Amino acid sequence: MAQQQYAQQQQQYAQQQQYAQQPPAAAGGDVMQDKLAQLKTLADLKAQGVLTDAEFEQQKAAILAG
C-alpha cells in the first residue's frame, strides 16, 4: 500500500513539474487562449486528484497573474 501511494505521489509530482515547465504564453491575441488552455489543464489535474485545492489555487493565481 505504501509503495502504491509513493508511486502515485511520484506520478503527481512529475505531472506538476511538466505543467510548471510549459512555455510562456504567446504574445498578442493568443495570450487569453493560452491562459484558458492552462486553466483547463489545471482543472483537469485537480479533477483527477493530482492537485490539492491549495495547489490548484496557487497555480491558478500564477496563471492569471502572468
JSON list of N, CA and C in Angstrom, two decimals:
[
{"chain": "A", "resi": 1, "resn": "MET", "atom": "N", "xyz": [0.83, -1.20, 0.00]},
{"chain": "A", "resi": 1, "resn": "MET", "atom": "CA", "xyz": [0.00, 0.00, 0.00]},
{"chain": "A", "resi": 1, "resn": "MET", "atom": "C", "xyz": [0.87, 1.25, 0.00]},
{"chain": "A", "resi": 2, "resn": "ALA", "atom": "N", "xyz": [1.88, 1.27, 0.85]},
{"chain": "A", "resi": 2, "resn": "ALA", "atom": "CA", "xyz": [2.76, 2.43, 0.92]},
{"chain": "A", "resi": 2, "resn": "ALA", "atom": "C", "xyz": [3.51, 2.62, -0.39]},
{"chain": "A", "resi": 3, "resn": "GLN", "atom": "N", "xyz": [3.87, 1.52, -1.04]},
{"chain": "A", "resi": 3, "resn": "GLN", "atom": "CA", "xyz": [4.58, 1.61, -2.31]},
{"chain": "A", "resi": 3, "resn": "GLN", "atom": "C", "xyz": [3.67, 2.21, -3.38]},
{"chain": "A", "resi": 4, "resn": "GLN", "atom": "N", "xyz": [2.40, 1.83, -3.35]},
{"chain": "A", "resi": 4, "resn": "GLN", "atom": "CA", "xyz": [1.45, 2.37, -4.32]},
{"chain": "A", "resi": 4, "resn": "GLN", "atom": "C", "xyz": [1.25, 3.87, -4.10]},
{"chain": "A", "resi": 5, "resn": "GLN", "atom": "N", "xyz": [1.15, 4.29, -2.86]},
{"chain": "A", "resi": 5, "resn": "GLN", "atom": "CA", "xyz": [0.99, 5.71, -2.56]},
{"chain": "A", "resi": 5, "resn": "GLN", "atom": "C", "xyz": [2.22, 6.49, -3.00]},
{"chain": "A", "resi": 6, "resn": "TYR", "atom": "N", "xyz": [3.41, 5.90, -2.77]},
{"chain": "A", "resi": 6, "resn": "TYR", "atom": "CA", "xyz": [4.65, 6.57, -3.18]},
{"chain": "A", "resi": 6, "resn": "TYR", "atom": "C", "xyz": [4.69, 6.72, -4.70]},
{"chain": "A", "resi": 7, "resn": "ALA", "atom": "N", "xyz": [4.31, 5.66, -5.41]},
{"chain": "A", "resi": 7, "resn": "ALA", "atom": "CA", "xyz": [4.30, 5.72, -6.87]},
{"chain": "A", "resi": 7, "resn": "ALA", "atom": "C", "xyz": [3.32, 6.77, -7.36]},
{"chain": "A", "resi": 8, "resn": "GLN", "atom": "N", "xyz": [2.16, 6.85, -6.71]},
{"chain": "A", "resi": 8, "resn": "GLN", "atom": "CA", "xyz": [1.16, 7.85, -7.11]},
{"chain": "A", "resi": 8, "resn": "GLN", "atom": "C", "xyz": [1.69, 9.26, -6.84]},
{"chain": "A", "resi": 9, "resn": "GLN", "atom": "N", "xyz": [2.34, 9.45, -5.72]},
{"chain": "A", "resi": 9, "resn": "GLN", "atom": "CA", "xyz": [2.90, 10.77, -5.40]},
{"chain": "A", "resi": 9, "resn": "GLN", "atom": "C", "xyz": [3.97, 11.16, -6.42]},
{"chain": "A", "resi": 10, "resn": "GLN", "atom": "N", "xyz": [4.78, 10.19, -6.82]},
{"chain": "A", "resi": 10, "resn": "GLN", "atom": "CA", "xyz": [5.83, 10.47, -7.81]},
{"chain": "A", "resi": 10, "resn": "GLN", "atom": "C", "xyz": [5.20, 10.86, -9.15]},
{"chain": "A", "resi": 11, "resn": "GLN", "atom": "N", "xyz": [4.13, 10.17, -9.51]},
{"chain": "A", "resi": 11, "resn": "GLN", "atom": "CA", "xyz": [3.44, 10.49, -10.76]},
{"chain": "A", "resi": 11, "resn": "GLN", "atom": "C", "xyz": [2.83, 11.89, -10.69]},
{"chain": "A", "resi": 12, "resn": "GLN", "atom": "N", "xyz": [2.23, 12.21, -9.57]},
{"chain": "A", "resi": 12, "resn": "GLN", "atom": "CA", "xyz": [1.63, 13.53, -9.40]},
{"chain": "A", "resi": 12, "resn": "GLN", "atom": "C", "xyz": [2.70, 14.61, -9.47]},
{"chain": "A", "resi": 13, "resn": "TYR", "atom": "N", "xyz": [3.83, 14.37, -8.83]},
{"chain": "A", "resi": 13, "resn": "TYR", "atom": "CA", "xyz": [4.92, 15.34, -8.85]},
{"chain": "A", "resi": 13, "resn": "TYR", "atom": "C", "xyz": [5.41, 15.55, -10.28]},
{"chain": "A", "resi": 14, "resn": "ALA", "atom": "N", "xyz": [5.57, 14.46, -11.02]},
{"chain": "A", "resi": 14, "resn": "ALA", "atom": "CA", "xyz": [6.04, 14.56, -12.40]},
{"chain": "A", "resi": 14, "resn": "ALA", "atom": "C", "xyz": [5.05, 15.36, -13.25]},
{"chain": "A", "resi": 15, "resn": "GLN", "atom": "N", "xyz": [3.76, 15.15, -13.05]},
{"chain": "A", "resi": 15, "resn": "GLN", "atom": "CA", "xyz": [2.76, 15.90, -13.80]},
{"chain": "A", "resi": 15, "resn": "GLN", "atom": "C", "xyz": [2.78, 17.38, -13.43]},
{"chain": "A", "resi": 16, "resn": "GLN", "atom": "N", "xyz": [2.97, 17.66, -12.16]},
{"chain": "A", "resi": 16, "resn": "GLN", "atom": "CA", "xyz": [3.04, 19.06, -11.73]},
{"chain": "A", "resi": 16, "resn": "GLN", "atom": "C", "xyz": [4.25, 19.74, -12.32]},
{"chain": "A", "resi": 17, "resn": "GLN", "atom": "N", "xyz": [5.38, 19.04, -12.34]},
{"chain": "A", "resi": 17, "resn": "GLN", "atom": "CA", "xyz": [6.60, 19.63, -12.90]},
{"chain": "A", "resi": 17, "resn": "GLN", "atom": "C", "xyz": [6.44, 19.86, -14.40]},
{"chain": "A", "resi": 18, "resn": "GLN", "atom": "N", "xyz": [5.81, 18.92, -15.07]},
{"chain": "A", "resi": 18, "resn": "GLN", "atom": "CA", "xyz": [5.58, 19.07, -16.50]},
{"chain": "A", "resi": 18, "resn": "GLN", "atom": "C", "xyz": [4.69, 20.28, -16.76]},
{"chain": "A", "resi": 19, "resn": "TYR", "atom": "N", "xyz": [3.66, 20.44, -15.93]},
{"chain": "A", "resi": 19, "resn": "TYR", "atom": "CA", "xyz": [2.77, 21.59, -16.08]},
{"chain": "A", "resi": 19, "resn": "TYR", "atom": "C", "xyz": [3.51, 22.89, -15.82]},
{"chain": "A", "resi": 20, "resn": "ALA", "atom": "N", "xyz": [4.34, 22.90, -14.79]},
{"chain": "A", "resi": 20, "resn": "ALA", "atom": "CA", "xyz": [5.06, 24.11, -14.41]},
{"chain": "A", "resi": 20, "resn": "ALA", "atom": "C", "xyz": [6.06, 24.53, -15.48]},
{"chain": "A", "resi": 21, "resn": "GLN", "atom": "N", "xyz": [6.50, 23.57, -16.32]},
{"chain": "A", "resi": 21, "resn": "GLN", "atom": "CA", "xyz": [7.52, 23.88, -17.32]},
{"chain": "A", "resi": 21, "resn": "GLN", "atom": "C", "xyz": [6.93, 24.21, -18.68]},
{"chain": "A", "resi": 22, "resn": "GLN", "atom": "N", "xyz": [5.63, 24.44, -18.75]},
{"chain": "A", "resi": 22, "resn": "GLN", "atom": "CA", "xyz": [5.03, 24.81, -20.02]},
{"chain": "A", "resi": 22, "resn": "GLN", "atom": "C", "xyz": [5.61, 26.13, -20.48]},
{"chain": "A", "resi": 23, "resn": "PRO", "atom": "N", "xyz": [5.74, 26.29, -21.79]},
{"chain": "A", "resi": 23, "resn": "PRO", "atom": "CA", "xyz": [6.31, 27.54, -22.30]},
{"chain": "A", "resi": 23, "resn": "PRO", "atom": "C", "xyz": [5.42, 28.73, -21.97]},
{"chain": "A", "resi": 24, "resn": "PRO", "atom": "N", "xyz": [6.00, 29.91, -21.89]},
{"chain": "A", "resi": 24, "resn": "PRO", "atom": "CA", "xyz": [5.20, 31.11, -21.59]},
{"chain": "A", "resi": 24, "resn": "PRO", "atom": "C", "xyz": [4.19, 31.37, -22.69]},
{"chain": "A", "resi": 25, "resn": "ALA", "atom": "N", "xyz": [3.17, 32.11, -22.35]},
{"chain": "A", "resi": 25, "resn": "ALA", "atom": "CA", "xyz": [2.10, 32.42, -23.30]},
{"chain": "A", "resi": 25, "resn": "ALA", "atom": "C", "xyz": [2.63, 33.24, -24.46]},
{"chain": "A", "resi": 26, "resn": "ALA", "atom": "N", "xyz": [2.07, 33.02, -25.62]},
{"chain": "A", "resi": 26, "resn": "ALA", "atom": "CA", "xyz": [2.45, 33.76, -26.82]},
{"chain": "A", "resi": 26, "resn": "ALA", "atom": "C", "xyz": [1.93, 35.19, -26.72]},
{"chain": "A", "resi": 27, "resn": "ALA", "atom": "N", "xyz": [2.59, 36.07, -27.44]},
{"chain": "A", "resi": 27, "resn": "ALA", "atom": "CA", "xyz": [2.19, 37.49, -27.42]},
{"chain": "A", "resi": 27, "resn": "ALA", "atom": "C", "xyz": [0.93, 37.69, -28.25]},
{"chain": "A", "resi": 28, "resn": "GLY", "atom": "N", "xyz": [0.23, 38.77, -28.00]},
{"chain": "A", "resi": 28, "resn": "GLY", "atom": "CA", "xyz": [-0.92, 39.12, -28.80]},
{"chain": "A", "resi": 28, "resn": "GLY", "atom": "C", "xyz": [-2.21, 38.47, -28.34]},
{"chain": "A", "resi": 29, "resn": "GLY", "atom": "N", "xyz": [-3.10, 38.21, -29.30]},
{"chain": "A", "resi": 29, "resn": "GLY", "atom": "CA", "xyz": [-4.42, 37.67, -29.00]},
{"chain": "A", "resi": 29, "resn": "GLY", "atom": "C", "xyz": [-4.41, 36.25, -28.47]},
{"chain": "A", "resi": 30, "resn": "ASP", "atom": "N", "xyz": [-3.30, 35.55, -28.62]},
{"chain": "A", "resi": 30, "resn": "ASP", "atom": "CA", "xyz": [-3.22, 34.17, -28.16]},
{"chain": "A", "resi": 30, "resn": "ASP", "atom": "C", "xyz": [-3.04, 34.07, -26.65]},
{"chain": "A", "resi": 31, "resn": "VAL", "atom": "N", "xyz": [-2.75, 35.17, -26.00]},
{"chain": "A", "resi": 31, "resn": "VAL", "atom": "CA", "xyz": [-2.49, 35.15, -24.56]},
{"chain": "A", "resi": 31, "resn": "VAL", "atom": "C", "xyz": [-3.70, 34.62, -23.79]},
{"chain": "A", "resi": 32, "resn": "MET", "atom": "N", "xyz": [-4.86, 35.11, -24.11]},
{"chain": "A", "resi": 32, "resn": "MET", "atom": "CA", "xyz": [-6.07, 34.67, -23.41]},
{"chain": "A", "resi": 32, "resn": "MET", "atom": "C", "xyz": [-6.34, 33.20, -23.70]},
{"chain": "A", "resi": 33, "resn": "GLN", "atom": "N", "xyz": [-6.16, 32.78, -24.94]},
{"chain": "A", "resi": 33, "resn": "GLN", "atom": "CA", "xyz": [-6.37, 31.37, -25.31]},
{"chain": "A", "resi": 33, "resn": "GLN", "atom": "C", "xyz": [-5.40, 30.47, -24.56]},
{"chain": "A", "resi": 34, "resn": "ASP", "atom": "N", "xyz": [-4.15, 30.90, -24.44]},
{"chain": "A", "resi": 34, "resn": "ASP", "atom": "CA", "xyz": [-3.15, 30.13, -23.71]},
{"chain": "A", "resi": 34, "resn": "ASP", "atom": "C", "xyz": [-3.51, 30.02, -22.23]},
{"chain": "A", "resi": 35, "resn": "LYS", "atom": "N", "xyz": [-3.96, 31.12, -21.65]},
{"chain": "A", "resi": 35, "resn": "LYS", "atom": "CA", "xyz": [-4.35, 31.11, -20.24]},
{"chain": "A", "resi": 35, "resn": "LYS", "atom": "C", "xyz": [-5.53, 30.17, -20.03]},
{"chain": "A", "resi": 36, "resn": "LEU", "atom": "N", "xyz": [-6.51, 30.23, -20.93]},
{"chain": "A", "resi": 36, "resn": "LEU", "atom": "CA", "xyz": [-7.66, 29.35, -20.82]},
{"chain": "A", "resi": 36, "resn": "LEU", "atom": "C", "xyz": [-7.26, 27.88, -20.94]},
{"chain": "A", "resi": 37, "resn": "ALA", "atom": "N", "xyz": [-6.34, 27.58, -21.85]},
{"chain": "A", "resi": 37, "resn": "ALA", "atom": "CA", "xyz": [-5.87, 26.21, -22.01]},
{"chain": "A", "resi": 37, "resn": "ALA", "atom": "C", "xyz": [-5.13, 25.74, -20.76]},
{"chain": "A", "resi": 38, "resn": "GLN", "atom": "N", "xyz": [-4.32, 26.62, -20.19]},
{"chain": "A", "resi": 38, "resn": "GLN", "atom": "CA", "xyz": [-3.59, 26.27, -18.96]},
{"chain": "A", "resi": 38, "resn": "GLN", "atom": "C", "xyz": [-4.57, 26.04, -17.81]},
{"chain": "A", "resi": 39, "resn": "LEU", "atom": "N", "xyz": [-5.58, 26.89, -17.71]},
{"chain": "A", "resi": 39, "resn": "LEU", "atom": "CA", "xyz": [-6.57, 26.73, -16.64]},
{"chain": "A", "resi": 39, "resn": "LEU", "atom": "C", "xyz": [-7.36, 25.44, -16.82]},
{"chain": "A", "resi": 40, "resn": "LYS", "atom": "N", "xyz": [-7.66, 25.07, -18.06]},
{"chain": "A", "resi": 40, "resn": "LYS", "atom": "CA", "xyz": [-8.37, 23.82, -18.31]},
{"chain": "A", "resi": 40, "resn": "LYS", "atom": "C", "xyz": [-7.50, 22.63, -17.90]},
{"chain": "A", "resi": 41, "resn": "THR", "atom": "N", "xyz": [-6.23, 22.67, -18.26]},
{"chain": "A", "resi": 41, "resn": "THR", "atom": "CA", "xyz": [-5.31, 21.60, -17.87]},
{"chain": "A", "resi": 41, "resn": "THR", "atom": "C", "xyz": [-5.22, 21.51, -16.35]},
{"chain": "A", "resi": 42, "resn": "LEU", "atom": "N", "xyz": [-5.14, 22.65, -15.73]},
{"chain": "A", "resi": 42, "resn": "LEU", "atom": "CA", "xyz": [-5.07, 22.72, -14.27]},
{"chain": "A", "resi": 42, "resn": "LEU", "atom": "C", "xyz": [-6.33, 22.13, -13.64]},
{"chain": "A", "resi": 43, "resn": "ALA", "atom": "N", "xyz": [-7.49, 22.48, -14.18]},
{"chain": "A", "resi": 43, "resn": "ALA", "atom": "CA", "xyz": [-8.75, 21.96, -13.66]},
{"chain": "A", "resi": 43, "resn": "ALA", "atom": "C", "xyz": [-8.83, 20.44, -13.85]},
{"chain": "A", "resi": 44, "resn": "ASP", "atom": "N", "xyz": [-8.32, 19.96, -14.98]},
{"chain": "A", "resi": 44, "resn": "ASP", "atom": "CA", "xyz": [-8.31, 18.51, -15.23]},
{"chain": "A", "resi": 44, "resn": "ASP", "atom": "C", "xyz": [-7.44, 17.80, -14.20]},
{"chain": "A", "resi": 45, "resn": "LEU", "atom": "N", "xyz": [-6.27, 18.36, -13.89]},
{"chain": "A", "resi": 45, "resn": "LEU", "atom": "CA", "xyz": [-5.39, 17.76, -12.90]},
{"chain": "A", "resi": 45, "resn": "LEU", "atom": "C", "xyz": [-6.05, 17.73, -11.52]},
{"chain": "A", "resi": 46, "resn": "LYS", "atom": "N", "xyz": [-6.76, 18.80, -11.20]},
{"chain": "A", "resi": 46, "resn": "LYS", "atom": "CA", "xyz": [-7.47, 18.85, -9.91]},
{"chain": "A", "resi": 46, "resn": "LYS", "atom": "C", "xyz": [-8.58, 17.81, -9.87]},
{"chain": "A", "resi": 47, "resn": "ALA", "atom": "N", "xyz": [-9.32, 17.69, -10.97]},
{"chain": "A", "resi": 47, "resn": "ALA", "atom": "CA", "xyz": [-10.41, 16.72, -11.05]},
{"chain": "A", "resi": 47, "resn": "ALA", "atom": "C", "xyz": [-9.91, 15.28, -10.93]},
{"chain": "A", "resi": 48, "resn": "GLN", "atom": "N", "xyz": [-8.69, 15.04, -11.41]},
{"chain": "A", "resi": 48, "resn": "GLN", "atom": "CA", "xyz": [-8.08, 13.71, -11.33]},
{"chain": "A", "resi": 48, "resn": "GLN", "atom": "C", "xyz": [-7.52, 13.43, -9.95]},
{"chain": "A", "resi": 49, "resn": "GLY", "atom": "N", "xyz": [-7.49, 14.45, -9.11]},
{"chain": "A", "resi": 49, "resn": "GLY", "atom": "CA", "xyz": [-6.94, 14.27, -7.78]},
{"chain": "A", "resi": 49, "resn": "GLY", "atom": "C", "xyz": [-5.44, 14.45, -7.72]},
{"chain": "A", "resi": 50, "resn": "VAL", "atom": "N", "xyz": [-4.86, 14.94, -8.81]},
{"chain": "A", "resi": 50, "resn": "VAL", "atom": "CA", "xyz": [-3.41, 15.14, -8.87]},
{"chain": "A", "resi": 50, "resn": "VAL", "atom": "C", "xyz": [-3.01, 16.37, -8.05]},
{"chain": "A", "resi": 51, "resn": "LEU", "atom": "N", "xyz": [-3.86, 17.39, -8.08]},
{"chain": "A", "resi": 51, "resn": "LEU", "atom": "CA", "xyz": [-3.59, 18.62, -7.34]},
{"chain": "A", "resi": 51, "resn": "LEU", "atom": "C", "xyz": [-4.56, 18.76, -6.17]},
{"chain": "A", "resi": 52, "resn": "THR", "atom": "N", "xyz": [-4.05, 19.27, -5.08]},
{"chain": "A", "resi": 52, "resn": "THR", "atom": "CA", "xyz": [-4.92, 19.61, -3.95]},
{"chain": "A", "resi": 52, "resn": "THR", "atom": "C", "xyz": [-5.59, 20.94, -4.26]},
{"chain": "A", "resi": 53, "resn": "ASP", "atom": "N", "xyz": [-6.57, 21.30, -3.45]},
{"chain": "A", "resi": 53, "resn": "ASP", "atom": "CA", "xyz": [-7.23, 22.60, -3.62]},
{"chain": "A", "resi": 53, "resn": "ASP", "atom": "C", "xyz": [-6.22, 23.74, -3.52]},
{"chain": "A", "resi": 54, "resn": "ALA", "atom": "N", "xyz": [-5.32, 23.63, -2.55]},
{"chain": "A", "resi": 54, "resn": "ALA", "atom": "CA", "xyz": [-4.33, 24.69, -2.34]},
{"chain": "A", "resi": 54, "resn": "ALA", "atom": "C", "xyz": [-3.38, 24.79, -3.53]},
{"chain": "A", "resi": 55, "resn": "GLU", "atom": "N", "xyz": [-2.93, 23.65, -4.06]},
{"chain": "A", "resi": 55, "resn": "GLU", "atom": "CA", "xyz": [-2.04, 23.66, -5.22]},
{"chain": "A", "resi": 55, "resn": "GLU", "atom": "C", "xyz": [-2.76, 24.24, -6.43]},
{"chain": "A", "resi": 56, "resn": "PHE", "atom": "N", "xyz": [-4.02, 23.87, -6.59]},
{"chain": "A", "resi": 56, "resn": "PHE", "atom": "CA", "xyz": [-4.82, 24.40, -7.69]},
{"chain": "A", "resi": 56, "resn": "PHE", "atom": "C", "xyz": [-4.92, 25.92, -7.62]},
{"chain": "A", "resi": 57, "resn": "GLU", "atom": "N", "xyz": [-5.27, 26.41, -6.44]},
{"chain": "A", "resi": 57, "resn": "GLU", "atom": "CA", "xyz": [-5.42, 27.86, -6.27]},
{"chain": "A", "resi": 57, "resn": "GLU", "atom": "C", "xyz": [-4.11, 28.60, -6.51]},
{"chain": "A", "resi": 58, "resn": "GLN", "atom": "N", "xyz": [-3.01, 28.02, -6.04]},
{"chain": "A", "resi": 58, "resn": "GLN", "atom": "CA", "xyz": [-1.70, 28.65, -6.22]},
{"chain": "A", "resi": 58, "resn": "GLN", "atom": "C", "xyz": [-1.34, 28.73, -7.70]},
{"chain": "A", "resi": 59, "resn": "GLN", "atom": "N", "xyz": [-1.52, 27.63, -8.41]},
{"chain": "A", "resi": 59, "resn": "GLN", "atom": "CA", "xyz": [-1.19, 27.62, -9.85]},
{"chain": "A", "resi": 59, "resn": "GLN", "atom": "C", "xyz": [-2.15, 28.51, -10.64]},
{"chain": "A", "resi": 60, "resn": "LYS", "atom": "N", "xyz": [-3.42, 28.52, -10.26]},
{"chain": "A", "resi": 60, "resn": "LYS", "atom": "CA", "xyz": [-4.40, 29.36, -10.94]},
{"chain": "A", "resi": 60, "resn": "LYS", "atom": "C", "xyz": [-4.02, 30.83, -10.79]},
{"chain": "A", "resi": 61, "resn": "ALA", "atom": "N", "xyz": [-3.65, 31.22, -9.58]},
{"chain": "A", "resi": 61, "resn": "ALA", "atom": "CA", "xyz": [-3.24, 32.61, -9.34]},
{"chain": "A", "resi": 61, "resn": "ALA", "atom": "C", "xyz": [-2.02, 32.97, -10.19]},
{"chain": "A", "resi": 62, "resn": "ALA", "atom": "N", "xyz": [-1.09, 32.04, -10.31]},
{"chain": "A", "resi": 62, "resn": "ALA", "atom": "CA", "xyz": [0.12, 32.30, -11.11]},
{"chain": "A", "resi": 62, "resn": "ALA", "atom": "C", "xyz": [-0.25, 32.48, -12.58]},
{"chain": "A", "resi": 63, "resn": "ILE", "atom": "N", "xyz": [-1.17, 31.67, -13.09]},
{"chain": "A", "resi": 63, "resn": "ILE", "atom": "CA", "xyz": [-1.58, 31.79, -14.49]},
{"chain": "A", "resi": 63, "resn": "ILE", "atom": "C", "xyz": [-2.28, 33.13, -14.72]},
{"chain": "A", "resi": 64, "resn": "LEU", "atom": "N", "xyz": [-3.19, 33.47, -13.84]},
{"chain": "A", "resi": 64, "resn": "LEU", "atom": "CA", "xyz": [-3.94, 34.71, -14.01]},
{"chain": "A", "resi": 64, "resn": "LEU", "atom": "C", "xyz": [-3.07, 35.95, -13.83]},
{"chain": "A", "resi": 65, "resn": "ALA", "atom": "N", "xyz": [-2.04, 35.85, -13.02]},
{"chain": "A", "resi": 65, "resn": "ALA", "atom": "CA", "xyz": [-1.14, 36.99, -12.82]},
{"chain": "A", "resi": 65, "resn": "ALA", "atom": "C", "xyz": [-0.18, 37.17, -13.98]},
{"chain": "A", "resi": 66, "resn": "GLY", "atom": "N", "xyz": [0.09, 36.09, -14.71]},
{"chain": "A", "resi": 66, "resn": "GLY", "atom": "CA", "xyz": [1.07, 36.12, -15.79]},
{"chain": "A", "resi": 66, "resn": "GLY", "atom": "C", "xyz": [0.57, 36.72, -17.00]}
]
